[in-house]
Amino acid sequence: MENNKNGLLIENGWYSERYYHKNVATSFKIKSVLHSEVSKYQKIDVLDTYGIGRLLLLDGKTMVSDHDEFVYHEVMGHIPTMVHPNPKRALIIGGGDGGIVREFVKHKDLEEIHLVEIDERVVEVSKEFFPDCTSGLTDPRVQVLAQDGVEYIKSRKNYFDIIIIDSTDPEDFAAGLFTKEFYNHVNEALTENGIMMAQTENPLYDEYGIKGFYDNLRSVYPVVKSFTGPMLIYPGVFWTFAFASKGLNPTNLNEKKFAAMEEIQKGLKWYNMDWHKGAFNLSNIHKKVTGC
Ligand code: SAM
């Protein structure tokens, strides 16, 4: 096993990410390393691969690939906008690849979309190598702020209808995004029908104590549900997401928006309203690990 000059785990042209206490790995055959830099916050690499197109890595961990990013971005972008009765303001903390913004701008009823990403270099690198993901950033409703989401959220009260936490794993400067204190601040920043969503890792490769995330959410929000979407590039594929709200049930879709969503979902690769209605029916292990 060799580390090339970019410090990535590459062997015979294969890039590998190790996880689950470094006992399991996923590998991708690569054509080339398109970009590599160390920003103020993390190492940012972009690989060109044979199987999954371009691949964004942060500190050697897979973040976004051309091949499967639509799953993550569509479920995070359309579930809350189809449940909330009248969403006007949305916030994404993290998400510097722009993928969720791309989905939000498809909803004409949204008036403000704020992206608060701690590392502006992630946004710039994504603009250069993932132009489809970042295609929504030029929409006039979108504001991009290079700030720490843990601090930013304290400046907002009763302002956002939807808040998405699209962060890296709960480590270093992202750890604060998985705490009860942070979830309380998010709750204060949400309006009365507010919805919060976050990625919550793989229950079968639980390295962070996923139940703890959900217990923290349940200590703040009356409604806490979970669902899954397959992410080929994430550890073990079986990825989970949390839906938390002040009262709205995620399986109650807003009928007034059906016609508009019928149009939007024609252009989508994963999300549709039938999938949405069934997404919260969980397997036993998913129920056990999340307590949902
Ligand atoms: N969808 C990917 C996943 O689930 O692994 C995450 C993609 S997105 C690129 C993650 C972003 O969260 C990174 O760009 C990172 O800089 C940002 N981030 C981490 N901690 C943050 C914080 N405290 N405030 C704002 N952004 C943060």
CSV table of N, CA, C and O and ligand atoms in Angstrom, one decimal, residues 42 58 63 72 93-97 116-119 122 147-150 166-168 173-174 177 199 234, ligand 1:
chain,number,residue,atom,x,y,z
A,42,GLN,N,-9.1,21.8,6.0
A,42,GLN,CA,-9.1,20.4,5.7
A,42,GLN,C,-8.3,20.1,4.3
A,42,GLN,O,-8.1,21.1,3.6
A,58,LEU,N,-12.7,14.9,1.3
A,58,LEU,CA,-12.3,15.9,2.3
A,58,LEU,C,-11.6,15.1,3.4
A,58,LEU,O,-12.2,14.1,3.9
A,63,MET,N,-17.1,12.4,-0.2
A,63,MET,CA,-18.1,13.4,0.0
A,63,MET,C,-19.2,13.4,-1.1
A,63,MET,O,-20.4,13.2,-0.8
A,72,TYR,N,-28.6,11.7,-2.4
A,72,TYR,CA,-28.5,12.5,-1.2
A,72,TYR,C,-29.1,13.9,-1.3
A,72,TYR,O,-29.9,14.3,-0.5
A,93,ILE,N,-26.5,24.2,6.4
A,93,ILE,CA,-25.2,24.3,7.1
A,93,ILE,C,-24.3,23.2,6.6
A,93,ILE,O,-24.6,22.0,6.6
A,94,GLY,N,-23.1,23.6,6.1
A,94,GLY,CA,-22.2,22.7,5.4
A,94,GLY,C,-22.6,22.7,3.9
A,94,GLY,O,-22.9,23.8,3.4
A,95,GLY,N,-22.6,21.6,3.2
A,95,GLY,CA,-23.2,21.5,1.9
A,95,GLY,C,-22.5,22.3,0.8
A,95,GLY,O,-23.1,22.8,-0.1
A,96,GLY,N,-21.1,22.6,1.1
A,96,GLY,CA,-20.4,23.5,0.1
A,96,GLY,C,-20.3,23.0,-1.3
A,96,GLY,O,-19.9,23.7,-2.2
A,97,ASP,N,-20.7,21.7,-1.6
A,97,ASP,CA,-20.7,21.2,-2.9
A,97,ASP,C,-21.9,21.8,-3.7
A,97,ASP,O,-22.0,21.6,-4.9
A,116,VAL,N,-24.4,28.1,4.5
A,116,VAL,CA,-23.4,28.5,5.5
A,116,VAL,C,-22.3,27.4,5.6
A,116,VAL,O,-22.6,26.4,6.2
A,117,GLU,N,-21.2,27.6,4.9
A,117,GLU,CA,-20.2,26.6,4.7
A,117,GLU,C,-18.9,27.2,5.3
A,117,GLU,O,-18.5,28.2,5.0
A,118,ILE,N,-18.3,26.4,6.3
A,118,ILE,CA,-17.2,27.0,7.0
A,118,ILE,C,-16.0,27.2,6.1
A,118,ILE,O,-15.2,28.1,6.3
A,119,ASP,N,-15.8,26.3,5.0
A,119,ASP,CA,-14.6,26.3,4.2
A,119,ASP,C,-15.0,26.8,2.8
A,119,ASP,O,-15.4,26.0,1.9
A,122,VAL,N,-14.1,24.8,-0.4
A,122,VAL,CA,-14.9,23.7,-0.8
A,122,VAL,C,-15.9,24.2,-1.9
A,122,VAL,O,-16.1,23.5,-2.9
A,147,GLN,N,-18.9,30.7,7.0
A,147,GLN,CA,-18.9,30.8,8.5
A,147,GLN,C,-19.1,29.5,9.1
A,147,GLN,O,-19.6,28.5,8.5
A,148,ASP,N,-18.7,29.4,10.4
A,148,ASP,CA,-19.0,28.2,11.2
A,148,ASP,C,-20.4,28.1,11.6
A,148,ASP,O,-21.0,29.0,12.2
A,149,GLY,N,-21.1,27.1,11.1
A,149,GLY,CA,-22.5,26.9,11.4
A,149,GLY,C,-22.9,26.9,12.8
A,149,GLY,O,-24.0,27.3,13.2
A,150,VAL,N,-22.0,26.4,13.7
A,150,VAL,CA,-22.3,26.3,15.1
A,150,VAL,C,-22.5,27.7,15.7
A,150,VAL,O,-23.3,27.9,16.6
A,166,ASP,N,-25.8,19.5,6.4
A,166,ASP,CA,-25.1,18.6,5.4
A,166,ASP,C,-23.7,18.7,5.7
A,166,ASP,O,-22.9,19.4,5.0
A,167,SER,N,-23.3,18.0,6.8
A,167,SER,CA,-21.9,18.2,7.3
A,167,SER,C,-21.0,17.0,7.0
A,167,SER,O,-21.5,15.9,6.6
A,168,THR,N,-19.8,17.1,7.3
A,168,THR,CA,-18.9,16.0,7.4
A,168,THR,C,-19.2,15.2,8.6
A,168,THR,O,-20.1,15.5,9.4
A,173,PHE,N,-14.2,20.2,13.6
A,173,PHE,CA,-15.0,21.4,13.5
A,173,PHE,C,-16.5,21.1,13.2
A,173,PHE,O,-17.4,21.9,13.2
A,174,ALA,N,-16.8,19.8,12.9
A,174,ALA,CA,-18.1,19.4,12.6
A,174,ALA,C,-18.8,18.7,13.8
A,174,ALA,O,-20.0,18.6,13.8
A,177,LEU,N,-22.0,20.1,15.4
A,177,LEU,CA,-23.2,20.1,14.6
A,177,LEU,C,-24.1,18.9,15.0
A,177,LEU,O,-25.2,18.7,14.4
A,199,GLN,N,-27.8,14.3,7.9
A,199,GLN,CA,-27.3,12.9,7.6
A,199,GLN,C,-26.9,12.3,8.9
A,199,GLN,O,-26.4,12.9,9.8
A,234,TYR,N,-20.5,6.2,0.3
A,234,TYR,CA,-20.4,6.3,1.7
A,234,TYR,C,-20.2,4.9,2.3
A,234,TYR,O,-20.7,3.9,1.8
B,1,SAM,N1,-22.9,15.1,1.8
B,1,SAM,C1,-21.6,14.9,2.4
B,1,SAM,C2,-21.7,13.9,3.6
B,1,SAM,O1,-22.8,13.6,4.0
B,1,SAM,O2,-20.6,13.4,3.9
B,1,SAM,C3,-21.2,16.2,3.0
B,1,SAM,C4,-20.9,17.1,1.9
B,1,SAM,S1,-20.5,18.8,2.4
B,1,SAM,C5,-19.2,19.0,1.3
B,1,SAM,C6,-19.8,18.8,4.0
B,1,SAM,C7,-19.3,20.2,4.4
B,1,SAM,O3,-19.6,20.5,5.8
B,1,SAM,C8,-17.8,20.4,4.2
B,1,SAM,O4,-17.6,21.2,3.1
B,1,SAM,C9,-17.4,21.0,5.5
B,1,SAM,O5,-16.4,22.0,5.3
B,1,SAM,C10,-18.7,21.5,6.1
B,1,SAM,N2,-18.7,21.7,7.5
B,1,SAM,C11,-18.2,20.9,8.5
B,1,SAM,N3,-18.3,21.5,9.7
B,1,SAM,C12,-18.9,22.7,9.5
B,1,SAM,C13,-19.4,23.8,10.4
B,1,SAM,N4,-19.1,23.7,11.7
B,1,SAM,N5,-20.0,24.8,9.8
B,1,SAM,C14,-20.2,24.9,8.5
B,1,SAM,N6,-19.8,23.9,7.6
B,1,SAM,C15,-19.2,22.9,8.1
